[in-house]
Short mmCIF file of C-alpha atoms and ligand atoms in Angstrom, two decimals:
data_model
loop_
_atom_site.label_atom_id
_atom_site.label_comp_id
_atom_site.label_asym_id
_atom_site.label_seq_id
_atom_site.Cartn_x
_atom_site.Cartn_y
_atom_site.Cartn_z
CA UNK E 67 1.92 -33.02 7.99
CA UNK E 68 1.93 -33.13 11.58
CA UNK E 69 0.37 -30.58 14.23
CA UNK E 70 1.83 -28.48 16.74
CA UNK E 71 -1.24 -27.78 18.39
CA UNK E 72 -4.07 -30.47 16.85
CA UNK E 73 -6.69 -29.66 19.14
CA UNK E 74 -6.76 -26.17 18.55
CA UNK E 75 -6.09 -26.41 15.16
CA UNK E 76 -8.62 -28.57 14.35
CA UNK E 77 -11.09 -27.64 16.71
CA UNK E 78 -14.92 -27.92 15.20
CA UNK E 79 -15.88 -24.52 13.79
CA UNK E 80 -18.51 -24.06 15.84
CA UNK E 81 -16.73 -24.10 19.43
CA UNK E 82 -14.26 -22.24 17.76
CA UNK E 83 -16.63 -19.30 17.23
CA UNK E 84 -18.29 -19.93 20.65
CA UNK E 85 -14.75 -19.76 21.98
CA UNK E 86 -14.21 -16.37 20.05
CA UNK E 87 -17.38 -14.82 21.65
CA UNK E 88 -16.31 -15.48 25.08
CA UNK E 89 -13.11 -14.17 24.79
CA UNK E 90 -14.10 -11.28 23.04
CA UNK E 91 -16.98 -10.37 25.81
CA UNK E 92 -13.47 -10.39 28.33
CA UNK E 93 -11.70 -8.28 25.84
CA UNK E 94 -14.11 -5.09 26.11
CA UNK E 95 -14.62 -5.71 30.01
CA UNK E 96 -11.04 -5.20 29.78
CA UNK E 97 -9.97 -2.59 27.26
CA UNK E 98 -12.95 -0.75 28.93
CA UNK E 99 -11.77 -1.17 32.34
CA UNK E 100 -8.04 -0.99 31.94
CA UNK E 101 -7.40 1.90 28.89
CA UNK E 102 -8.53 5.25 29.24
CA UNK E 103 -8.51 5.36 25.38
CA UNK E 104 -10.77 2.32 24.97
CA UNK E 105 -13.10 3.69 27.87
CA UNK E 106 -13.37 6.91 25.98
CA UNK E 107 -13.71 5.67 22.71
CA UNK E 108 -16.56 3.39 23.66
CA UNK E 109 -18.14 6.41 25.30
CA UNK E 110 -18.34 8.51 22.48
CA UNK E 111 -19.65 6.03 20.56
CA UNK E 112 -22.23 4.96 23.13
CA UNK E 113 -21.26 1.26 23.83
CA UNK E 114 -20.99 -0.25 27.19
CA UNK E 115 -19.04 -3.97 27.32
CA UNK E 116 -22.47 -5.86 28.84
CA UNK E 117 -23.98 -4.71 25.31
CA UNK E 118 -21.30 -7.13 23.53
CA UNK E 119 -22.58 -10.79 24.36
CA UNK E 120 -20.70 -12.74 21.04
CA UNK E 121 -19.27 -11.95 18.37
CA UNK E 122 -22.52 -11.55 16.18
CA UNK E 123 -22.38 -8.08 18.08
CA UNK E 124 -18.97 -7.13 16.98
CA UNK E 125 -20.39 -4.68 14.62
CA UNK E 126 -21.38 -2.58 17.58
CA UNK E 127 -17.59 -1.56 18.48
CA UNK E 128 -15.84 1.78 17.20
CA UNK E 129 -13.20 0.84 15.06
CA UNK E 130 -9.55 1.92 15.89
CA UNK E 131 -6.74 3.13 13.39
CA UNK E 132 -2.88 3.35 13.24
CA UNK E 133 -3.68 7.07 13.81
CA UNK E 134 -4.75 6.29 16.92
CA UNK E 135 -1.36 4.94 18.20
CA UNK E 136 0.29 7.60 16.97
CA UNK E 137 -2.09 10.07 18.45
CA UNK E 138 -1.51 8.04 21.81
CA UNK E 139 2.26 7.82 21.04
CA UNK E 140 3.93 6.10 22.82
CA UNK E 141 1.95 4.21 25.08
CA UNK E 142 -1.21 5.63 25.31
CA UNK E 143 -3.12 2.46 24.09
CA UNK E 144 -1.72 0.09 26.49
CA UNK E 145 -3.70 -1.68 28.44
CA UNK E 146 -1.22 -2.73 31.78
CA UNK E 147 1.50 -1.06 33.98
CA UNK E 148 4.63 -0.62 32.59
CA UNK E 149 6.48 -3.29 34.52
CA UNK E 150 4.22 -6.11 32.63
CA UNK E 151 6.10 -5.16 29.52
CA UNK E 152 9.15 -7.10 28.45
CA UNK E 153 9.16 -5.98 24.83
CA UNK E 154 9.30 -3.09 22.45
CA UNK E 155 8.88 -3.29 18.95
CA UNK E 156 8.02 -0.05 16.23
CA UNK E 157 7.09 0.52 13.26
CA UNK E 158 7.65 3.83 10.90
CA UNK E 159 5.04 6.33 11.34
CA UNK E 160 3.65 8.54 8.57
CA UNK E 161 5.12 11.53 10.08
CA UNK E 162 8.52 10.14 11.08
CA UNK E 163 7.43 9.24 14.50
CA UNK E 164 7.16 5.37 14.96
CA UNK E 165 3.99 3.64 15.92
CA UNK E 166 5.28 1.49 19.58
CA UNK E 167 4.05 -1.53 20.44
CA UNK E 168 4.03 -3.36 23.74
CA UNK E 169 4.18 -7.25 24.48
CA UNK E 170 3.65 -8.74 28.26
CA UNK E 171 5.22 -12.32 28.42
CA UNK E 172 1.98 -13.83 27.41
CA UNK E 173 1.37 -11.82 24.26
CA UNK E 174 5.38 -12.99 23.25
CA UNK E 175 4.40 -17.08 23.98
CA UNK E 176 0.99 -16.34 21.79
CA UNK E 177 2.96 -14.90 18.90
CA UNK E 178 5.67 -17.44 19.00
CA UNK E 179 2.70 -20.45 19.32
CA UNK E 180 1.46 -18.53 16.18
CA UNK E 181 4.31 -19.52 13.89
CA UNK E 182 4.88 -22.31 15.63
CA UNK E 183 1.58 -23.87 14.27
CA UNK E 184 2.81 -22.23 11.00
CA UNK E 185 6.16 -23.52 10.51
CA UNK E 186 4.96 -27.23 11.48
CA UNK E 187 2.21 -26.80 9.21
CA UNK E 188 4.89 -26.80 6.26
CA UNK E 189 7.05 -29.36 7.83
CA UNK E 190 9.64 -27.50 9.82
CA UNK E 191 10.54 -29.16 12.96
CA UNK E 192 13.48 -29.88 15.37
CA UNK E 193 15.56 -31.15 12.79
CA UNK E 194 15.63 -27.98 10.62
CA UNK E 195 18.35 -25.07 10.45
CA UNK E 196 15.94 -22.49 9.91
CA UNK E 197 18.08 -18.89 8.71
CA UNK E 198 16.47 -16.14 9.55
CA UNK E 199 17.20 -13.09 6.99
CA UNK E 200 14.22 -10.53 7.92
CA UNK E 201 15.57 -7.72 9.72
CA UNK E 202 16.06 -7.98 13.76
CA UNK E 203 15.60 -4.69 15.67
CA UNK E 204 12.63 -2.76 16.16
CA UNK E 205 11.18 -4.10 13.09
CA UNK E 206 9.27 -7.39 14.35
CA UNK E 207 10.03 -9.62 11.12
CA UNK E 208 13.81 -11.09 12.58
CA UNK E 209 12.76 -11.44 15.97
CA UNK E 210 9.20 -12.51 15.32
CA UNK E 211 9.99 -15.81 13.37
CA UNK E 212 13.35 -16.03 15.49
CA UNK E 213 11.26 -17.39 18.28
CA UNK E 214 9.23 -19.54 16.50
CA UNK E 215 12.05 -21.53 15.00
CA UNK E 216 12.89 -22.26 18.50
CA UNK E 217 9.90 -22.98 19.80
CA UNK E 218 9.88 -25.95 17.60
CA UNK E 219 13.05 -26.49 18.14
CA UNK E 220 14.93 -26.01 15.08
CA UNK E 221 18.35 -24.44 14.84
CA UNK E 222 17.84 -20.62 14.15
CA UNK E 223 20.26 -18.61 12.93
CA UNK E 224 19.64 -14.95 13.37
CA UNK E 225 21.41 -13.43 10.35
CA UNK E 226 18.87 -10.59 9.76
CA UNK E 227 18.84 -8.51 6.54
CA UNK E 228 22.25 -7.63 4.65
CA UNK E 229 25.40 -8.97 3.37
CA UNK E 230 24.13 -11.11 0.80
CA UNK E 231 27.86 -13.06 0.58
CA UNK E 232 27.74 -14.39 3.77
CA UNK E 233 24.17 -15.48 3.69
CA UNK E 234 24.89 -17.88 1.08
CA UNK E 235 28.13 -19.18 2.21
CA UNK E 236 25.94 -20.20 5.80
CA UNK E 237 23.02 -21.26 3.79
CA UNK E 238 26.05 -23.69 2.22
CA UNK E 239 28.03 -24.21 4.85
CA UNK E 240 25.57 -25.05 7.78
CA UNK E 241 23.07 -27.36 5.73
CA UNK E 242 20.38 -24.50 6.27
CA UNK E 243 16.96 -26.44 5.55
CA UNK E 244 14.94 -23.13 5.35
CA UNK E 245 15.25 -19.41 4.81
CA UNK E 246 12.92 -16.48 6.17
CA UNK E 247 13.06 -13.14 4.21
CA UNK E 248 11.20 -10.94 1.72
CA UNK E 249 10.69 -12.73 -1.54
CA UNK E 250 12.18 -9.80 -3.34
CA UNK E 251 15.40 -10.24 -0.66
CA UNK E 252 15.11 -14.02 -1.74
CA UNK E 253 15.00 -13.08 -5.56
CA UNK E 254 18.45 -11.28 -5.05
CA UNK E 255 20.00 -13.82 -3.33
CA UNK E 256 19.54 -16.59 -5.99
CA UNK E 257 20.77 -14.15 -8.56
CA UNK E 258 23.79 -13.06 -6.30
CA UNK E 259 24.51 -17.01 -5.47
CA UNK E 260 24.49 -17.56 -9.38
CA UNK E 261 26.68 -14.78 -10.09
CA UNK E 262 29.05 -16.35 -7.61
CA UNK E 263 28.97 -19.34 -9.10
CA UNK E 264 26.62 -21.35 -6.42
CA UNK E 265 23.33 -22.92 -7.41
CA UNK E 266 20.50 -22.83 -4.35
CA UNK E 267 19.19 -25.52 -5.80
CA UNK E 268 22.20 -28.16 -6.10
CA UNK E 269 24.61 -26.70 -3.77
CA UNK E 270 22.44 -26.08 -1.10
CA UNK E 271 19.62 -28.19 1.48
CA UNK E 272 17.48 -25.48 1.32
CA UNK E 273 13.92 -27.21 1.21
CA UNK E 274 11.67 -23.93 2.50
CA UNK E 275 11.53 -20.82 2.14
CA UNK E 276 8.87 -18.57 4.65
CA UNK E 277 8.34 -15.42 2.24
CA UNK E 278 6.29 -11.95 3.32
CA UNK E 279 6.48 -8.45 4.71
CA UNK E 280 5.62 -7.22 0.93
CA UNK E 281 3.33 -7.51 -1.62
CA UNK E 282 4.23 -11.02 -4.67
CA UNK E 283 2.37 -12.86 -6.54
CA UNK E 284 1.71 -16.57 -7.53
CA UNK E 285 3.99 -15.96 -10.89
CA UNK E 286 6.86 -15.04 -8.39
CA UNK E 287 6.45 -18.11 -6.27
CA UNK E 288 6.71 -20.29 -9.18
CA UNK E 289 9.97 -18.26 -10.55
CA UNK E 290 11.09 -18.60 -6.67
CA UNK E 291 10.39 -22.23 -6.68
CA UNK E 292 11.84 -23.32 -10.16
CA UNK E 293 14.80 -21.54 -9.82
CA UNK E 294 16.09 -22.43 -6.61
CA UNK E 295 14.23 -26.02 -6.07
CA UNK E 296 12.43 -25.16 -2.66
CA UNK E 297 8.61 -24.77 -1.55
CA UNK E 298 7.56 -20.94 -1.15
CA UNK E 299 5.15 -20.14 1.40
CA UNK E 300 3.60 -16.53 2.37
CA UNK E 301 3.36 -15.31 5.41
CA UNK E 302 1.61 -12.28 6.75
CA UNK E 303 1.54 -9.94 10.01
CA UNK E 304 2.09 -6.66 10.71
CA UNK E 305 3.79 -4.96 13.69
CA UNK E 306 0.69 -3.87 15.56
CA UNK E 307 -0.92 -7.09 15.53
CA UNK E 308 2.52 -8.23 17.14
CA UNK E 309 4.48 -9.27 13.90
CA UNK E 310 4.36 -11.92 11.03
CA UNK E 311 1.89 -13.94 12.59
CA UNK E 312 -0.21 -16.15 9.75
CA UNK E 313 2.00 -18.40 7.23
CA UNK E 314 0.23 -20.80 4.62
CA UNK E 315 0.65 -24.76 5.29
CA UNK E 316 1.97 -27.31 3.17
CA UNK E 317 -1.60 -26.77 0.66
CA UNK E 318 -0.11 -23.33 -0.09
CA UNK E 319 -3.58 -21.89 -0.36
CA UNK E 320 -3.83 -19.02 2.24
CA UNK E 321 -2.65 -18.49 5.67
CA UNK E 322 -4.32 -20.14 8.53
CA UNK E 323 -5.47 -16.89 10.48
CA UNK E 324 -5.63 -18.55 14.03
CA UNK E 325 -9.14 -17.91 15.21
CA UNK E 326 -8.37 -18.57 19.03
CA UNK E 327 -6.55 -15.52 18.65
CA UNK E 328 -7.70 -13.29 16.21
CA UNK E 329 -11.07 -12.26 14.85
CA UNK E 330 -11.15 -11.38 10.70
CA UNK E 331 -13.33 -8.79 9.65
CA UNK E 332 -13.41 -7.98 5.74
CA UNK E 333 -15.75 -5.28 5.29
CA UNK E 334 -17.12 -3.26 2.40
CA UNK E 335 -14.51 -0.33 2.44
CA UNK E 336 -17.55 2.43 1.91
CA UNK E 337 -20.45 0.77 3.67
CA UNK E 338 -18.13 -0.81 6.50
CA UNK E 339 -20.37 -3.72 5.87
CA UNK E 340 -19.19 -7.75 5.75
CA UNK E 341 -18.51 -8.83 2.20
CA UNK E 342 -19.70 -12.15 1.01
CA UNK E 343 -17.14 -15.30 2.30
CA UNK E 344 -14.53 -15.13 -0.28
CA UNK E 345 -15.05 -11.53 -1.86
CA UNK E 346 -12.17 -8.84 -1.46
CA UNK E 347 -12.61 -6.22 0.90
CA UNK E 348 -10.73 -4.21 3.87
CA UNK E 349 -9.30 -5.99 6.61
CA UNK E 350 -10.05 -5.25 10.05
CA UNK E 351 -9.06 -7.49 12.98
CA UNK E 352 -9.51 -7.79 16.83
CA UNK E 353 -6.72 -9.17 18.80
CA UNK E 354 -8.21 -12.03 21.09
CA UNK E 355 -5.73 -13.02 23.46
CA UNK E 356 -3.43 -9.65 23.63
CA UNK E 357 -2.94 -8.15 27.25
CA UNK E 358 -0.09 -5.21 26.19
CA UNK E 359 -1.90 -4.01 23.09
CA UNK E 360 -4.76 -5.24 22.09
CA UNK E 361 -7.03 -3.98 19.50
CA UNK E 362 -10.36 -3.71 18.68
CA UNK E 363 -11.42 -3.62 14.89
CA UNK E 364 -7.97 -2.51 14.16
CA UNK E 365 -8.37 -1.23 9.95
CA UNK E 366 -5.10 -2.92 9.00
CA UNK E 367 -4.96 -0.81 5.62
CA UNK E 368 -4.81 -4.09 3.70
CA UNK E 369 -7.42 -5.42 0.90
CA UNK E 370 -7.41 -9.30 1.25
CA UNK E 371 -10.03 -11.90 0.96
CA UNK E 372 -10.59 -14.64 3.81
CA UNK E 373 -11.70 -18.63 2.39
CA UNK E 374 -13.92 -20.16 5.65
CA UNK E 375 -14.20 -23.72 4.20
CA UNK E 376 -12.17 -26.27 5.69
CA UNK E 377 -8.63 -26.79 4.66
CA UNK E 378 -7.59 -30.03 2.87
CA UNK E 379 -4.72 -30.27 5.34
CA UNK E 380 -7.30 -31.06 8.10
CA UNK E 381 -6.94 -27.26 9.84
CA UNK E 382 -10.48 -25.91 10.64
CA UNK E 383 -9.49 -22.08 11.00
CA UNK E 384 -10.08 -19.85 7.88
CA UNK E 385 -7.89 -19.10 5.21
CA UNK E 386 -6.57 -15.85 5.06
CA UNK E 387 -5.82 -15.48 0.57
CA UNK E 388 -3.07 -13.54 -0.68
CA UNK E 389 -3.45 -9.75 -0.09
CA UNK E 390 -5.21 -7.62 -2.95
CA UNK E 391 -3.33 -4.22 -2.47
CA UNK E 392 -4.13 -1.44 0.23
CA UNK E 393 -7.09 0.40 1.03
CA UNK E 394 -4.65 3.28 1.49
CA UNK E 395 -1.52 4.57 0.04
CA UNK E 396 1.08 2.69 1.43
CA UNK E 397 3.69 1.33 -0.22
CA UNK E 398 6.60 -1.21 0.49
CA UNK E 399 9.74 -0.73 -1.11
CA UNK E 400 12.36 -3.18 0.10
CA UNK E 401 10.26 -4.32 2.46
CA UNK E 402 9.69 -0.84 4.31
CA UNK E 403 6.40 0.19 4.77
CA UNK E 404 6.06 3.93 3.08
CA UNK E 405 3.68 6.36 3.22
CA UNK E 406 3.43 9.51 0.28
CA UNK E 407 3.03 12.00 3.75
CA UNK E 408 6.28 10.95 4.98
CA UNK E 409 7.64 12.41 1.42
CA UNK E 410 5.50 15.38 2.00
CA UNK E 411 6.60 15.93 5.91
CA UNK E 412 10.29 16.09 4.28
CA UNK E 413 9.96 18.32 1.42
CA UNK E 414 8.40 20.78 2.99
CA UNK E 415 10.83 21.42 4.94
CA UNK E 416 12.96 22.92 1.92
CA UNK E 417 11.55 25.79 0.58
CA UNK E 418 13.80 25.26 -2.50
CA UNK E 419 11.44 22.62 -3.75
CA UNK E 420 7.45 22.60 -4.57
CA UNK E 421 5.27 20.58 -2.59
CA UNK E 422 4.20 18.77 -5.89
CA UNK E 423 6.12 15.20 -6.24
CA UNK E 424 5.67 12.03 -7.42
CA UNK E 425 7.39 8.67 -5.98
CA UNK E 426 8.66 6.33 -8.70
CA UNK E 427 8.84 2.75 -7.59
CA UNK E 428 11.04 0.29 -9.88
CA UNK E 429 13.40 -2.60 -10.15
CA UNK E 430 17.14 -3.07 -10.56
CA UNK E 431 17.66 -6.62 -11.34
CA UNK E 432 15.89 -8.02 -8.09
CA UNK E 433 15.78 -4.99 -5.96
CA UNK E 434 13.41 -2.05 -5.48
CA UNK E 435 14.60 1.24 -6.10
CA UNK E 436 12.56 4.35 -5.09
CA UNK E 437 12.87 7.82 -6.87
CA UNK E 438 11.67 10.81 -5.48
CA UNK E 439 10.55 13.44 -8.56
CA UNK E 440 10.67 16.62 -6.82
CA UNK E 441 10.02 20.46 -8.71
CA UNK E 442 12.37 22.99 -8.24
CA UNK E 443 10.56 26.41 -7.46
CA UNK E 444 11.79 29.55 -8.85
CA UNK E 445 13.76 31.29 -6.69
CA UNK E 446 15.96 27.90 -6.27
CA UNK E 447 19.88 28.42 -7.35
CA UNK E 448 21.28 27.66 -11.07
CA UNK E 449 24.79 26.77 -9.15
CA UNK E 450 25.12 23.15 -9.65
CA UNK E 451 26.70 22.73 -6.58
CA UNK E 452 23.89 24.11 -4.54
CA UNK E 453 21.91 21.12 -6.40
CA UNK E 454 23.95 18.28 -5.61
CA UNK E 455 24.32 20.06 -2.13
CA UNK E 456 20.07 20.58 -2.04
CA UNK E 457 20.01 16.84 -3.14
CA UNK E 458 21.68 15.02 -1.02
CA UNK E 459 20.18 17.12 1.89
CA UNK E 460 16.92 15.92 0.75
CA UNK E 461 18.10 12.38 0.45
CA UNK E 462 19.76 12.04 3.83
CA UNK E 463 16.56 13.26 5.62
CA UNK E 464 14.65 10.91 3.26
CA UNK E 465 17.13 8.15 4.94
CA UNK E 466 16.57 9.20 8.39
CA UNK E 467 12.24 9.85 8.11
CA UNK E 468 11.68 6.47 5.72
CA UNK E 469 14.78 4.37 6.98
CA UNK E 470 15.30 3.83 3.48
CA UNK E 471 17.52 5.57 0.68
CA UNK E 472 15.41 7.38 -1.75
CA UNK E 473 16.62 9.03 -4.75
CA UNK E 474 15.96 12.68 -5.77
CA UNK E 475 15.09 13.83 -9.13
CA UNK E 476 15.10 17.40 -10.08
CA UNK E 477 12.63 18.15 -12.12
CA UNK E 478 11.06 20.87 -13.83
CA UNK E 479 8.68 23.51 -12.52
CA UNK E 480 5.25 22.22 -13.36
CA UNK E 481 5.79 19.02 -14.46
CA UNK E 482 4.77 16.46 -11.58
CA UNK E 483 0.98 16.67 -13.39
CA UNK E 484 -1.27 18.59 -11.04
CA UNK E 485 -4.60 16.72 -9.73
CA UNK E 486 -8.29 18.13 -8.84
CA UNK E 487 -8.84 15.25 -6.18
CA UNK E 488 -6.67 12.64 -4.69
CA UNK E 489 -3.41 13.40 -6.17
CA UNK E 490 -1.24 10.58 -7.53
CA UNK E 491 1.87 10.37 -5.48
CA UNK E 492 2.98 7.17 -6.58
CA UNK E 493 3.77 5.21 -9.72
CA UNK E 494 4.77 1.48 -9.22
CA UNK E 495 6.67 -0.08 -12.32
CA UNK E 496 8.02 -3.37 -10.19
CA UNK E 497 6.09 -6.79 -11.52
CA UNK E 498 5.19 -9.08 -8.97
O1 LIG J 620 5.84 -6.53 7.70
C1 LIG J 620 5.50 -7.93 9.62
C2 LIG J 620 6.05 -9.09 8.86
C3 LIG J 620 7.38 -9.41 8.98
C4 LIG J 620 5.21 -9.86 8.08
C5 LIG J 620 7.89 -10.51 8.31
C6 LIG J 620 5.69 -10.96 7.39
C7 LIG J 620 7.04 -11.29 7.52
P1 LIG J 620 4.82 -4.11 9.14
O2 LIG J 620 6.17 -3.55 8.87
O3 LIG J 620 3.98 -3.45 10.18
O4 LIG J 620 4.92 -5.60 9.58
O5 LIG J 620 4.05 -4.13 7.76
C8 LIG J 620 2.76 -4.67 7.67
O6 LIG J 620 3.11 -5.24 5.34
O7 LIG J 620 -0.15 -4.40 6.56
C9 LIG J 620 0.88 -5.46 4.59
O8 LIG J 620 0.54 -4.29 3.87
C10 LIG J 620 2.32 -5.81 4.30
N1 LIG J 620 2.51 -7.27 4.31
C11 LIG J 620 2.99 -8.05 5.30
N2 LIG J 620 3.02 -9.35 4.91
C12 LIG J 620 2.51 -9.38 3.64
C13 LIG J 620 2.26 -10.42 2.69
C14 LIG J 620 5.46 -6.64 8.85
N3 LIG J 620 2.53 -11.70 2.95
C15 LIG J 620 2.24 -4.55 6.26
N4 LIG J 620 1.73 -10.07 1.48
C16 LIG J 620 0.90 -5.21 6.08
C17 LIG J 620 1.45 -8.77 1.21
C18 LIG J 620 2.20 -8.06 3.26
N5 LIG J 620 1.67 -7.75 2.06
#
């Protein structure tokens, strides 16, 4: 498979780490010098940038947190004026309010160049129609791999999420070589095309398909692949780092994390120290060439495992492996990132129901479905009406906090079972 960017991509490990340690020694000169957050945050933890001289030292830096962009909400993180930026993207928040992120010109051509590398990596290229079914808007998936596709000049089409019909009658109509969505989203739209009497795999040119922004599994690429005829390939990213960023190439084993750009840390969750090459721990990454937002030992949440030996498809930087679960509580459900104190910030606003709940997370045919078990309390009505009334009260502000319709189940007083530690908010039925 060809390159997009061979030197780069196959640049000998060792100048690629000597090339991470000088740009990282710019990066704290310049968080330090152009964030109060960063210069404050270094401060407290007593590190000045001349004591970071390569990356052996990166274990000297404070770590930062999605807590700390929404404690800095909105902007409080950046690190130039506010003319520089020429994008906003956000994600949900665990309290309703969105985390923002920022992108100067140059952080947009890095991302792009990101999945650029990607998509050629798997054989995309100007002579692909490349449909584009993530979501465009504030969530970074549409426009994300949007300009990718046209960076390597392929015909996009920006269809975003929804309206299942008309995605397959383009995917038909327009010869559309490769799709972009959720694999669940992709799961649903084979069984919708069968339904309507269209086969992906004989009716269609569909070749690729670019698959992420959730949690599957190898057993659901194969089901992808043998039922609709294409290759499946992950992809990964997250809105803070600027988006889906990492996809896997044509070897499908792990996503080339590009180490010009990014540095991998997966640490011990409890000691915060490296695991062995290979072994599962918590992901935490600094951002190497961002100028908006960048980020210094960002803890991602996620539990993934990174492969440093050199690719059979010639590509030198390590291997990102498919993610292990979260080192937190998030969940995805339809691709939206939920968190069980989002639930809690919206019950307690009704005193009619206990504080005590439990998320249910399922399937329906291909799609997620999310209950919410909720207890009545005592003094709550016996009208029905005032139920269904209470109800769909509950599941409108659910819409409007999660972005996503949740379910509410009444249930009774003492039943969500009652826990001495961590309590259990969540119970996840789907199979990946
Ligand atoms: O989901 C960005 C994205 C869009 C990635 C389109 C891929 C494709 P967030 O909404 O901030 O950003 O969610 C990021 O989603 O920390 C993971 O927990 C999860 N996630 C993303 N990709 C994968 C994947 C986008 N391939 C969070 N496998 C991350 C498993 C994934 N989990």
């Amino acid at each position: 498979m060809p390159y997009w960017n061979h030197e780069i991509e196959t640049m000998d490990p060792k100048d690629l780490r000597q090339m991470q340690s000088e740009k990282l020694v710019k990066l704290v000169e310049y968080v330090y010098s152009n964030s109060p957050f960063y210069k404050k945050r270094f401060d407290e933890f007593g590190v000045k940038p001349q004591d970071i001289q390569s990356i052996d030292d990166i274990g000297k830096l404070p770590f930062t947190f999605k807590r700390d962009l929404r404690d800095t909400y909105p902007t409080g993180m950046f690190c130039v004026p506010n003319t520089k930026i020429i994008r906003f993207h956000a994600s949900s928040g665990t309290t309703g309010k969105p985390t923002v992120v920022g992108y100067t010109q140059n952080d947009l051509d890095n991302w792009s160049e990101s999945l650029a590398r990607g998509m050629t990596s798997i054989g995309l290229c100007q002579d692909d129609r490349i449909q584009i079914s993530y979501g465009y808007g504030l969530f970074t998936g549409g426009l994300g791999i949007h300009y990718g596709s046209e960076k390597i000049g392929a015909a996009t089409l920006p269809v975003s999420s929804g309206n299942t019909e008309r995605q397959i009658s383009l995917m038909k109509d327009l010869d559309v070589t490769a799709v972009c969505c959720t694999p669940s989203y992709f799961s649903y739209l084979i069984e919708e095309a069968e339904r309507t009497g269209c086969s992906i795999k004989n009716q269609t040119k569909l070749r690729i398909g670019i698959f992420g922004a959730e949690p599957w599994s190898e057993s659901l690429r194969k089901r992808i692949e043998e039922r609709s005829g294409i290759k499946a390939y992950d992809v990964f990213g997250t809105s803070e780092l600027s988006g889906p960023l990492f996809t896997e190439c044509a070897e499908q084993k792990g996503m080339h994390i590009w180490a010009d750009m990014f540095l991998f840390e997966i640490l011990d969750p409890e000691t915060n120290e490296p695991v062995k090459d290979g072994e599962t721990g918590e992901m935490v990454v600094t951002t190497l060439s961002k100028e908006a937002l960048p980020l210094i030992r960002y803890r991602v949440g996620d539990l993934a495992s990174v492969e440093t030996e050199i690719c059979n498809c010639g590509r030198t930087h390590p291997r990102l492996m498919r993610l292990k679960g979260r080192a937190d509580d998030m969940v995805i459900v339809r691709g939206i990132n939920v968190f069980p104190g989002q639930v809690e910030y919206v019950l307690v606003k009704f005193p009619q129901v206990s504080p005590h709940f439990m998320i249910v997370i399922d399937r329906e045919g291909e799609l997620d479905r999310m209950i919410v078990q909720v207890e009545l309390v005592d003094m709550a009505s016996d009208k029905l009406d005032d139920f269904y009334k209470l109800k769909s009260k509950i599941e409108h502000e659910f819409k409007s906090v999660l972005g996503l319709y949740a379910e509410v189940e009444f249930v009774g007083h003492g039943t969500i079972p009652r826990s001495e530690g961590k309590a259990k908010r969540v119970t996840d039925k789907r199979q990946y």
